[in-house]
XYZ file of C-alpha atoms in Angstrom:
591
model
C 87.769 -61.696 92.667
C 91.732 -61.683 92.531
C 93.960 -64.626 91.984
C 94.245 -65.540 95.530
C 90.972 -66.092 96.365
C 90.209 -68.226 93.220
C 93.531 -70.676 93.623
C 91.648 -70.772 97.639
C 88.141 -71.760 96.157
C 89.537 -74.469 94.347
C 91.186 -75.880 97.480
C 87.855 -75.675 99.345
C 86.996 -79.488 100.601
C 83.580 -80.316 100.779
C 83.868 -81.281 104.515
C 81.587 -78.776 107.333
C 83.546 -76.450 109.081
C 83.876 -72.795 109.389
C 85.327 -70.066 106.948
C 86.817 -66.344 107.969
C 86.426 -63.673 105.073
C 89.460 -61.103 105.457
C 89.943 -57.451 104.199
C 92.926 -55.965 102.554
C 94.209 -55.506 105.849
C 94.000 -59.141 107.014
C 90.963 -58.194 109.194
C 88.279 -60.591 109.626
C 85.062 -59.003 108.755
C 83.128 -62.014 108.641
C 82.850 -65.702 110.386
C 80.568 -68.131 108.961
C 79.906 -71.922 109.014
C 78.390 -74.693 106.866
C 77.817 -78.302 106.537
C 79.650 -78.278 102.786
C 82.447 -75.541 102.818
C 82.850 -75.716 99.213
C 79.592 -74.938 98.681
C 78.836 -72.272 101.072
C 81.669 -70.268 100.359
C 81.702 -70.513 96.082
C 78.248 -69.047 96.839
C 79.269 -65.742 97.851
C 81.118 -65.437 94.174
C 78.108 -66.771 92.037
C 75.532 -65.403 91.003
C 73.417 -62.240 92.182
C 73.463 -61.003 96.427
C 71.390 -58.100 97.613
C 73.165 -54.590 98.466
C 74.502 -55.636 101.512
C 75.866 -58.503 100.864
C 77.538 -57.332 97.467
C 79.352 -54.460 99.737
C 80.696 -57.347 102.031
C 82.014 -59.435 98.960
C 83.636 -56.353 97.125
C 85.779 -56.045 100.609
C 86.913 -59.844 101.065
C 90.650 -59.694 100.033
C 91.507 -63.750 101.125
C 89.505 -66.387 102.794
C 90.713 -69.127 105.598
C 88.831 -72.079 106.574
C 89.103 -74.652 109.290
C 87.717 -77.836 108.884
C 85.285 -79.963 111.744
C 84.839 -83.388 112.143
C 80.639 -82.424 112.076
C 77.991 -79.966 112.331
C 78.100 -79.785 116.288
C 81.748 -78.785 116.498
C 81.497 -75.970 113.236
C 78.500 -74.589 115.706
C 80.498 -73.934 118.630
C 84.121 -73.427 116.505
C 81.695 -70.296 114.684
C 80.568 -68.440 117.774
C 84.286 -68.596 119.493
C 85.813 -67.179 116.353
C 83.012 -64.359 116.409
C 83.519 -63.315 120.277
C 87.515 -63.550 118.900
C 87.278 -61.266 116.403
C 84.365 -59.216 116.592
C 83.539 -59.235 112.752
C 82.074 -56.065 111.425
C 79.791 -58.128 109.521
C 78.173 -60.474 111.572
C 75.110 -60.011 113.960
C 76.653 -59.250 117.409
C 74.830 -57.766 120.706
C 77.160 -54.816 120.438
C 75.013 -52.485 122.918
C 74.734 -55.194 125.652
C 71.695 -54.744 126.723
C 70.632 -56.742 129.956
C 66.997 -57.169 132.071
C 66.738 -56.546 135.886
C 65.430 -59.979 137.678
C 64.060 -59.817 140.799
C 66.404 -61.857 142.997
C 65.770 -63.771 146.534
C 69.044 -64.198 148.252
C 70.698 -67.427 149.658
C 71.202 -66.217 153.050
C 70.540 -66.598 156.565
C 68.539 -63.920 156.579
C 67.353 -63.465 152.835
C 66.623 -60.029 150.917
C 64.657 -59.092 148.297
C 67.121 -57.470 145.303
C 67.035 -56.206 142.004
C 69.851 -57.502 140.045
C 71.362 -57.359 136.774
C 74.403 -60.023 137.582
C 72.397 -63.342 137.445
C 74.864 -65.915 136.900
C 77.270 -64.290 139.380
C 74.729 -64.480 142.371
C 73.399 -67.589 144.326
C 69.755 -67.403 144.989
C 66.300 -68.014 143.037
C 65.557 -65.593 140.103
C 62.253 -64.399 138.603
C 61.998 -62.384 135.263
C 63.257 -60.864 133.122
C 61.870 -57.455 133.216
C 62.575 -55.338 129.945
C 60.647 -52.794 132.022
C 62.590 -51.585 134.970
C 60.043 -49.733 136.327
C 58.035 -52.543 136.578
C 60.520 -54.346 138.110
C 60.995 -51.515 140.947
C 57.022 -51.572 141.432
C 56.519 -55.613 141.853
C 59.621 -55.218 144.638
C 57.944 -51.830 146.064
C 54.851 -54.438 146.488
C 56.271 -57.369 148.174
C 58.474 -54.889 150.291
C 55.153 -53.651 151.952
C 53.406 -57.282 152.332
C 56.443 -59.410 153.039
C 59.043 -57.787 155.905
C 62.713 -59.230 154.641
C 66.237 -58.044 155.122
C 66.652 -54.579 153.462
C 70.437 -53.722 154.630
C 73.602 -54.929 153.529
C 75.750 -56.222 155.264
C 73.689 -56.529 158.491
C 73.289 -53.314 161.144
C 73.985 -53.682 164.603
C 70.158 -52.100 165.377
C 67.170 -51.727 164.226
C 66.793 -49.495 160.929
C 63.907 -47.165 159.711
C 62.746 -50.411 158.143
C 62.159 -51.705 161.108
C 60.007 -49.422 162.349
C 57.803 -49.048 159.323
C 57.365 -52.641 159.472
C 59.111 -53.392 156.203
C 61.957 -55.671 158.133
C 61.923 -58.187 160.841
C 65.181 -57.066 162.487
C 67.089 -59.871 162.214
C 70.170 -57.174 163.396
C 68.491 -57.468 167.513
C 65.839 -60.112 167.305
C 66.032 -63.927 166.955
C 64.052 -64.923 163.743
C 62.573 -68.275 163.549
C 63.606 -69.683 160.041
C 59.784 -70.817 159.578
C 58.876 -67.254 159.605
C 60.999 -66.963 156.600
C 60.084 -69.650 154.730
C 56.408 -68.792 154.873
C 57.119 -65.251 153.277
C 59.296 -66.669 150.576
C 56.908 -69.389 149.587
C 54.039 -66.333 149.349
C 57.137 -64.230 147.320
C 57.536 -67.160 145.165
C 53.742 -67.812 144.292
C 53.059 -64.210 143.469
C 55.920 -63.759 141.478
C 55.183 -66.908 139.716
C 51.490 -65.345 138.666
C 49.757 -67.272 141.281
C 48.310 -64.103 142.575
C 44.869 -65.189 143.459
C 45.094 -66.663 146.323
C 47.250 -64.570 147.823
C 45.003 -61.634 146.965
C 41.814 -63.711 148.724
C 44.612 -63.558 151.634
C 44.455 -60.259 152.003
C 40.932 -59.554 151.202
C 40.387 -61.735 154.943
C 42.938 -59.119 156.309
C 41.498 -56.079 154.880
C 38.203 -57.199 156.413
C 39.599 -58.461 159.842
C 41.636 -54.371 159.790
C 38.266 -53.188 159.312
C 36.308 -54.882 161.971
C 38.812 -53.321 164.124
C 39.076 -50.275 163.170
C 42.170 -50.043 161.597
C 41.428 -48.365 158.927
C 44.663 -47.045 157.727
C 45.699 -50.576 157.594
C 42.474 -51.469 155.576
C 43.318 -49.633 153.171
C 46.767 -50.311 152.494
C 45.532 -54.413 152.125
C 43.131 -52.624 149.722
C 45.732 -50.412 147.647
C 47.635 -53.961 147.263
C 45.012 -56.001 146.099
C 44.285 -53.588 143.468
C 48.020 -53.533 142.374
C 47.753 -57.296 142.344
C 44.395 -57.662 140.612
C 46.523 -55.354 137.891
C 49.485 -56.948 137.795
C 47.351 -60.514 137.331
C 45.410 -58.842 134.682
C 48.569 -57.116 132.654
C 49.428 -61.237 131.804
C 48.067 -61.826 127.843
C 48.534 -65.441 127.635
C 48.462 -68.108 130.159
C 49.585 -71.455 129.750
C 48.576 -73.839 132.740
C 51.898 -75.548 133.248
C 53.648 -72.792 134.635
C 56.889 -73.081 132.244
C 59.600 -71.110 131.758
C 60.016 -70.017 127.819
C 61.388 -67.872 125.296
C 59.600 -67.257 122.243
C 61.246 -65.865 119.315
C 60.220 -64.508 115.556
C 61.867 -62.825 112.780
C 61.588 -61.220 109.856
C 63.584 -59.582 106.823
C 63.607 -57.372 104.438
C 66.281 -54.699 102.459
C 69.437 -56.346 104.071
C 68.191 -55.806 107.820
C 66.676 -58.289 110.261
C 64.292 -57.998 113.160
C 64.030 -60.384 115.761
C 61.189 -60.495 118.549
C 61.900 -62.188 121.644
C 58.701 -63.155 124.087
C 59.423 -63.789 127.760
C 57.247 -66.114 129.394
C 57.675 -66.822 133.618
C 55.486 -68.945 135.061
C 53.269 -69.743 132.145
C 52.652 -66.390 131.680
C 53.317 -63.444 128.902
C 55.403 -60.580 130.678
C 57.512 -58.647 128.389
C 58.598 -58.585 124.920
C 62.040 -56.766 123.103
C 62.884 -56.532 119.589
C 66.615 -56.084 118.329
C 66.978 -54.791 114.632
C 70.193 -55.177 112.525
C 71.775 -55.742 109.339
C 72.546 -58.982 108.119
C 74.765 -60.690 105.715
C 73.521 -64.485 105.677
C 70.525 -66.192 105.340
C 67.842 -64.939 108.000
C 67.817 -68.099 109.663
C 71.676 -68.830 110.277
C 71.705 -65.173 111.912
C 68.703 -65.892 113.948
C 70.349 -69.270 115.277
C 74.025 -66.751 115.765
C 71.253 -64.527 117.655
C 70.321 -66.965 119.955
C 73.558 -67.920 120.461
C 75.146 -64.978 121.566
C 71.899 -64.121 123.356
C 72.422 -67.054 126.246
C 75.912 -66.338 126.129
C 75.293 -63.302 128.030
C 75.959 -63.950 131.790
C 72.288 -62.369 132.342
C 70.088 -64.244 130.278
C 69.451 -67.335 132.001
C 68.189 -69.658 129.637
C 64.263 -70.898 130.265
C 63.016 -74.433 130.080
C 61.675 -74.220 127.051
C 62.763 -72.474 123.173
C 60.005 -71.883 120.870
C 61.065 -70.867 117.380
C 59.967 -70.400 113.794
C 60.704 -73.335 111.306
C 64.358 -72.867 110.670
C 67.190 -75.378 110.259
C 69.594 -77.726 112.787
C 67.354 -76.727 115.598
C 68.773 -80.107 116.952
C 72.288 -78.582 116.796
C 70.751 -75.548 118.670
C 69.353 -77.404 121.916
C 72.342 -79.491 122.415
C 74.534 -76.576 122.608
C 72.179 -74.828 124.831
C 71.196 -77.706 126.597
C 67.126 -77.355 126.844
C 64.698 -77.585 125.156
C 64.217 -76.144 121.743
C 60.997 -76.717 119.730
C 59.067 -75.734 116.603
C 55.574 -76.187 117.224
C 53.627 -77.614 114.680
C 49.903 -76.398 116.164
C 48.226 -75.092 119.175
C 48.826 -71.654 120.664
C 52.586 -72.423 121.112
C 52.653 -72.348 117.261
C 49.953 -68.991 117.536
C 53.027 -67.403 120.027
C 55.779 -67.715 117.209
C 53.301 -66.480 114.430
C 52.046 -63.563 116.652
C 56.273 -63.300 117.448
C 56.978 -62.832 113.934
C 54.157 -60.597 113.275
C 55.438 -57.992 115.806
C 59.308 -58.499 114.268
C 57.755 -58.017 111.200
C 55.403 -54.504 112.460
C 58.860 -53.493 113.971
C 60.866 -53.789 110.930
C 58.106 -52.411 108.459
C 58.103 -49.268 110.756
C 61.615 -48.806 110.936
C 62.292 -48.726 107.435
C 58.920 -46.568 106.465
C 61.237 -44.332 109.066
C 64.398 -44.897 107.025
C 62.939 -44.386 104.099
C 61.687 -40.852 104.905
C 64.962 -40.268 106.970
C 67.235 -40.943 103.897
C 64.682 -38.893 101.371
C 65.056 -35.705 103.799
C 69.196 -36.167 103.750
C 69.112 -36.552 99.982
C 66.756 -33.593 99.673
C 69.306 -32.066 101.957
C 72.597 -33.083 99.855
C 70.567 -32.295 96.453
C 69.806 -28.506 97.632
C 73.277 -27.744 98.519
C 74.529 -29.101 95.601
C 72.444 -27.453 93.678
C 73.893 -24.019 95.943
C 77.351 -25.371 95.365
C 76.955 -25.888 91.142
C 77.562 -29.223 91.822
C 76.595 -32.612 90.517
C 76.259 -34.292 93.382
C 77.722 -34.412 97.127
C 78.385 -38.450 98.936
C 81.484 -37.698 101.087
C 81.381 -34.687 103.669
C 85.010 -33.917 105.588
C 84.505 -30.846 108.250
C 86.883 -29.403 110.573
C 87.515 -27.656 113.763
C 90.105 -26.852 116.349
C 89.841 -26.468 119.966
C 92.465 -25.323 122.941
C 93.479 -22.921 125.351
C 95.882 -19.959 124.923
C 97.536 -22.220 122.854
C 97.433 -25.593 125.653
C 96.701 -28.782 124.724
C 95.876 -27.605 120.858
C 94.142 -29.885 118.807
C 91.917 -30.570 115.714
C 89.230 -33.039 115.227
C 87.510 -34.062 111.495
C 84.368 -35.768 111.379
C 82.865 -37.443 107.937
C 79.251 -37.681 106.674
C 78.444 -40.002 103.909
C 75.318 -39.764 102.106
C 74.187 -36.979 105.326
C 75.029 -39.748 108.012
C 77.760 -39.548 110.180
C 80.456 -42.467 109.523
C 81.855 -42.593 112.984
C 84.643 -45.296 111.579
C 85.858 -42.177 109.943
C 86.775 -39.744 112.434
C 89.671 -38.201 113.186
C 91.861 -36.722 115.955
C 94.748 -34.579 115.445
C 97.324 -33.793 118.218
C 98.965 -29.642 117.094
C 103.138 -30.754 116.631
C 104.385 -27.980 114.941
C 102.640 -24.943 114.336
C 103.047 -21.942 116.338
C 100.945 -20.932 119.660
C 98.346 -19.593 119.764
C 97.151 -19.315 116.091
C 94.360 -20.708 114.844
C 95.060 -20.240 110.856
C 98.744 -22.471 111.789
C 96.605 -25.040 113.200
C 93.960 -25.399 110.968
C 96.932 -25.279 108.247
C 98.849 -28.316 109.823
C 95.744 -30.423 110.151
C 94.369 -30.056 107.177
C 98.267 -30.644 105.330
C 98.407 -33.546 107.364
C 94.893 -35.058 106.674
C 95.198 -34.587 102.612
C 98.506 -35.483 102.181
C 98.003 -38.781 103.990
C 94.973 -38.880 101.479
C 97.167 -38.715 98.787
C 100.077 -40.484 100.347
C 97.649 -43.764 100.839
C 94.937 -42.883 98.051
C 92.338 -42.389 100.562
C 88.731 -41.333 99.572
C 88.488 -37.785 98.822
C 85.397 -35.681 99.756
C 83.336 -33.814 97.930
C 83.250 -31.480 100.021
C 85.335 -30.132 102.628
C 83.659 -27.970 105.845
C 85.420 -25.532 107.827
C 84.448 -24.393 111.072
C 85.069 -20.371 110.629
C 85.312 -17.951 108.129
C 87.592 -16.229 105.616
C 90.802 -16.757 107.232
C 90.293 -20.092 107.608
C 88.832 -20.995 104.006
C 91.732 -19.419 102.806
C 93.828 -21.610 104.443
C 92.106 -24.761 103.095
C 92.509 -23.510 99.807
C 95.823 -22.403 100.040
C 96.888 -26.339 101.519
C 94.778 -28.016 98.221
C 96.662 -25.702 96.160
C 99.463 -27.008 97.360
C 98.893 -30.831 97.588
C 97.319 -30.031 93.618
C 94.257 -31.075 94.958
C 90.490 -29.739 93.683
C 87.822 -29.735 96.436
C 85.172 -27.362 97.189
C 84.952 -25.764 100.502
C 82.704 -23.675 102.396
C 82.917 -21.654 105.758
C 80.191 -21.756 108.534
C 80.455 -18.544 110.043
C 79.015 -18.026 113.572
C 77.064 -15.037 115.339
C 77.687 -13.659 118.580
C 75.330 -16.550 119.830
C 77.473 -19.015 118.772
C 74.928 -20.286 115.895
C 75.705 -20.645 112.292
C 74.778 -17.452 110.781
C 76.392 -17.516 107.007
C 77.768 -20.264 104.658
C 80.755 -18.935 103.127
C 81.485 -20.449 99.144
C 85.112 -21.116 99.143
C 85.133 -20.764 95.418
C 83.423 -17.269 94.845
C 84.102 -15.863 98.405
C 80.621 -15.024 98.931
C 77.598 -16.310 101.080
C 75.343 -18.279 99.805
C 71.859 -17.404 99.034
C 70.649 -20.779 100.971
C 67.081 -20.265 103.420
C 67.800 -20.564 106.654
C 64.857 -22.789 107.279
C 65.601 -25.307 104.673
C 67.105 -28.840 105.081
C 70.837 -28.373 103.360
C 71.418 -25.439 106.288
C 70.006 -27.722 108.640
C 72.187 -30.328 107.463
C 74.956 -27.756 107.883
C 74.268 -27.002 111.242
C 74.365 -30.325 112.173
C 77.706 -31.032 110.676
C 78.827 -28.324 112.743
C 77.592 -29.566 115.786
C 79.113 -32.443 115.419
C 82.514 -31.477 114.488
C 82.441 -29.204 117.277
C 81.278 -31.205 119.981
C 83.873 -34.152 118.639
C 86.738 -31.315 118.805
C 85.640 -30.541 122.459
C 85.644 -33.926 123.492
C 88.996 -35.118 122.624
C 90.779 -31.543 124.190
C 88.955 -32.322 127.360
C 89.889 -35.757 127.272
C 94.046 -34.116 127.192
C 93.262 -31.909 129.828
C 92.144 -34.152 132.359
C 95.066 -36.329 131.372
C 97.699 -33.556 131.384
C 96.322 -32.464 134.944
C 96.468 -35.858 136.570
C 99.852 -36.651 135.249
C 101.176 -33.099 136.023
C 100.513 -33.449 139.538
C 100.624 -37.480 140.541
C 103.284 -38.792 138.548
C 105.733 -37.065 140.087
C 105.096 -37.642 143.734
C 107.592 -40.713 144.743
C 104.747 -43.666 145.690
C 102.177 -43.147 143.174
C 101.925 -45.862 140.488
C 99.289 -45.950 137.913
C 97.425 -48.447 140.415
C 97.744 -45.829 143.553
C 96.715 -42.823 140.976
C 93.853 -44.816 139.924
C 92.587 -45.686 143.487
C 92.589 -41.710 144.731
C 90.689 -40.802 141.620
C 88.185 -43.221 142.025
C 88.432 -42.784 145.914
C 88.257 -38.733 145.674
C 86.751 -38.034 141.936
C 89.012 -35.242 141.185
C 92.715 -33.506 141.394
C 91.407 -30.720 143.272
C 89.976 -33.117 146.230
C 92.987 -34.671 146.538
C 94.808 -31.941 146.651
C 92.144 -30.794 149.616
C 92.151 -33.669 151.862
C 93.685 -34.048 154.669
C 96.231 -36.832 155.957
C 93.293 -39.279 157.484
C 91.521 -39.120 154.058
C 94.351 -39.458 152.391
C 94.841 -43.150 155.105
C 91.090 -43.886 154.544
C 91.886 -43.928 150.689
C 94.057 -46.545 151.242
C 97.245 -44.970 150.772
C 100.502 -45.737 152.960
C 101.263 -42.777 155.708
C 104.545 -42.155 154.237
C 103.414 -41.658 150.745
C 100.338 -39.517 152.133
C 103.460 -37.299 153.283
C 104.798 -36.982 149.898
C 101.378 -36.235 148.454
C 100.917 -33.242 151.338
C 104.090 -32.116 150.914
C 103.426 -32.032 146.727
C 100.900 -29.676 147.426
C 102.309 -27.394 149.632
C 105.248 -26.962 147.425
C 102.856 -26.636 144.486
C 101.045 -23.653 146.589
């Protein structure tokens, strides 16, 4: 703890509020709140913290905190400063992930929709579905019993809709608004579960098709009862009061926490998710942060009713929310949270049986090569490649492993300044200079090993940089075949291959770290070409703006189709007539 932080801890008031942890660089890695800042915050100085936590502590360089007149406002003041900063530390919903809901429209003549963009859209909503393809089948269903709207914006005539019987044609025919509301009030009670009725519906139909000999009609009422009768019989638990509710559990264990979320519609069980992360507070302040964040999303619409596990200022939770938020004390709402944190428990269990094996295979892997190597151990991995063409657009790209696992963070991209064209051994010479003398230049962390993509040449080069810089690393080569593979590791040190099986997990580690390197290298020099080849030929043309270049890509896709279409494209694009001129005139001077 340095002298800053301690002079701060004294000045801590014992008021609520929230607090921002920040690293050497003044970054906040972590937002937090309590109802006794003093308190909360000495806490993360005294006394004994799992891994995780201990790792977040050994970063925190200074500490601000603002103080709240109450619990309410530190709730809300917490989860602005997280979507402001984006801590590295705290639980966020980084991959965004967001449920299809089937959607009736509010139009004249309604559709039936899938949608991802709830609060956006005006209409009446059913779901979530975590499955998609579930989604796609219950609107397949009701597209065949129930003849709505399919186009957008409405045709002038009738569409192949039409004429299968899946529309009404509102585009030529006069539809009596009854018509619709009697097809959205059967949408509504089947998507609601209330599929029995409707199902004895259609049973009279299938019958009456039948009678008449219609049998091809008979048996499509018959293929959609049975998909009914399924989709009825798919629901686990039924509650009678047709309610809207989200159920969620948790669980943790090692520094990670899983969280099970259980959608009910309509009374009724229809899908479940989990979301697994680390986490760096209690259990139950993340899970409230969880929840927060969750209904933030523009497409999770928040349900009638909350049911959660016995955790803390559940009061504070509902008011922000604004519904109702419960723990149930008995019953089978209190069986749903169990049975919710029994699956977030399964999940987590599972996933770190998984990590476990995962991490005793990479340390296998790391143990093996050091053993190769002669060396104590290997943490910190550092491999290399180049990439360009004929000398264009020459680059090198540096990826880092840590204990086997990539450490994205890491990475690093290097633009070729100043060696000559053309040569591979200058490149790999300036990159390499450039990376380890900013590592000694900023006392970075050093690898234990350094990788390079190639063979003698190149290995030579590394050492000869080190050398230079004073610096002591071991290196090795991966040498390809004519296939492209790895074929040999070279030892920097001895200038021989090693012995290692080809089959065992260090070379497979290898050949990952190659792979990766590569693939990174590849990335970034097609990511210059495309940029060289849309500036070379747009930004020069008298006109184009970075607006007007960005509306033909996006119009046309490509350089090349530009470059092909004709004056009326060009107009249909958007594009003024005179500065369609300039752009066919570009080209034929460019040909």
């Amino acid at each position: 703890m340095n002298s800053l932080i301690k002079a701060k801890l004294e000045l801590i008031p014992e008021e609520p509020g929230c607090y921002l942890m920040k690293d050497q660089d003044g970054v906040v890695i972590y937002v937090g709140k309590a109802k006794v800042l003093r308190n909360r915050v000495r806490s993360y100085f005294t006394g004994s913290h799992n891994l995780k936590t201990t790792r977040l502590v050994s970063e925190i360089r200074d500490i601000e905190y603002i103080v709240t007149d109450n619990e309410m406002e530190a709730f809300i003041l917490e989860l602005n400063l997280i979507k402001q900063y984006n801590p590295k530390y705290n639980i966020l919903l980084k991959d965004d992930k967001t449920y299809p809901y089937i959607q009736i429209t509010d139009e004249e003549h309604p559709r039936l929709i899938i949608t991802r963009n709830v609060k956006e859209n005006k209409g009446e909503f059913f779901g979530p579905y975590p499955n998609v393809s579930a989604a796609r089948e219950v609107k397949q269903l009701l597209d065949k019993m129930f003849p709505l709207r399919k186009c957008h914006p409405l045709q002038k005539k009738f569409c192949l809709y039409y004429h299968i019987g899946q529309c009404l044609g509102p585009c030529e025919k006069d539809i009596d608004p009854k018509v619709y509301e009697e097809h959205i009030a059967q949408i509504r009670r089947i998507l609601k579960g209330n599929a029995y009725e409707v199902m004895k519906e259609l049973k009279e139909r299938m019958i009456e098709y039948a009678d008449n000999l219609q049998f091809e009609k008979a048996q499509e009422m018959k293929e959609l009862i049975v998909y009914l009768k399924k989709t009825v019989e798919q629901q686990k638990i039924d509650f009678t009061d047709l309610i809207d509710r989200d159920v969620f559990g948790y669980y943790a264990k090692n520094g990670y926490l899983s969280i099970q979320v259980f959608y009910m519609r309509s009374g009724k069980l229809i899908e479940r998710d989990t979301f697994v992360t680390e986490h760096f507070a209690e259990p139950e302040e993340e899970l409230k942060n969880f929840i927060l964040q969750f209904y933030e999303s523009p497409n999770n619409m928040k349900p009638q009713e909350i049911l959660l596990p016995n955790i803390p200022d559940i009061e504070l939770l509902g008011q922000y929310l604004d519904t109702a938020v419960h723990i149930p004390k008995r019953g089978i709402k209190k069986k749903l949270v169990e049975m919710a944190n029994e699956n977030a428990k399964l999940v987590l269990e599972n996933r770190l049986l998984l990590m476990l094996r995962n991490e005793e295979k990479t340390k296998g892997a790391l143990d093996e090569l050091a053993r190769y190597l002669g060396l104590p151990s290997i943490s910190r991995i550092e491999a290399f490649d180049n990439s360009h063409i004929s000398g264009s657009e020459a680059i090198g790209a540096m990826v880092v492993y840590v204990d086997g696992k990539p450490s994205k963070k890491d990475y690093r991209k290097f633009k070729i300044k100043f060696a000559k064209e053309a040569d591979d051994y200058d490149y790999m010479r300036e990159v390499l200079y450039r990376r380890y003398f900013r590592v000694l230049k900023e006392n970075l962390s050093r690898p234990d090993l350094i990788i390079i993509d190639g063979g003698k040449g190149q290995v030579n080069v590394c050492k000869d940089v080190l050398a230079s810089l004073n610096l002591s690393i071991r290196v090795v080569g991966l040498v390809k075949d004519e296939r492209h593979k790895t074929a040999e590791v070279l030892d920097g040190e001895s200038m021989t291959y090693l012995p290692i099986n080809k089959s065992s997990s260090a070379f497979r580690l290898l050949m990952a770290i190659q792979e990766e390197v590569h693939r990174y290298a590849i990335a970034f020099h097609r990511q210059l070409r495309r940029k060289k080849i849309s500036q070379s030929f747009l930004d020069d043309i008298k006109g184009i703006g970075p607006k007007r270049k960005k509306q033909l890509l996006q119009h046309f896709g490509s350089i090349k189709r530009i470059k092909e279409a004709t004056l009326e494209e060009l107009r249909e694009a958007g594009i003024p007539y005179d500065v369609c001129l300039n752009i066919r005139d570009k080209v034929t001077n460019s040909e």
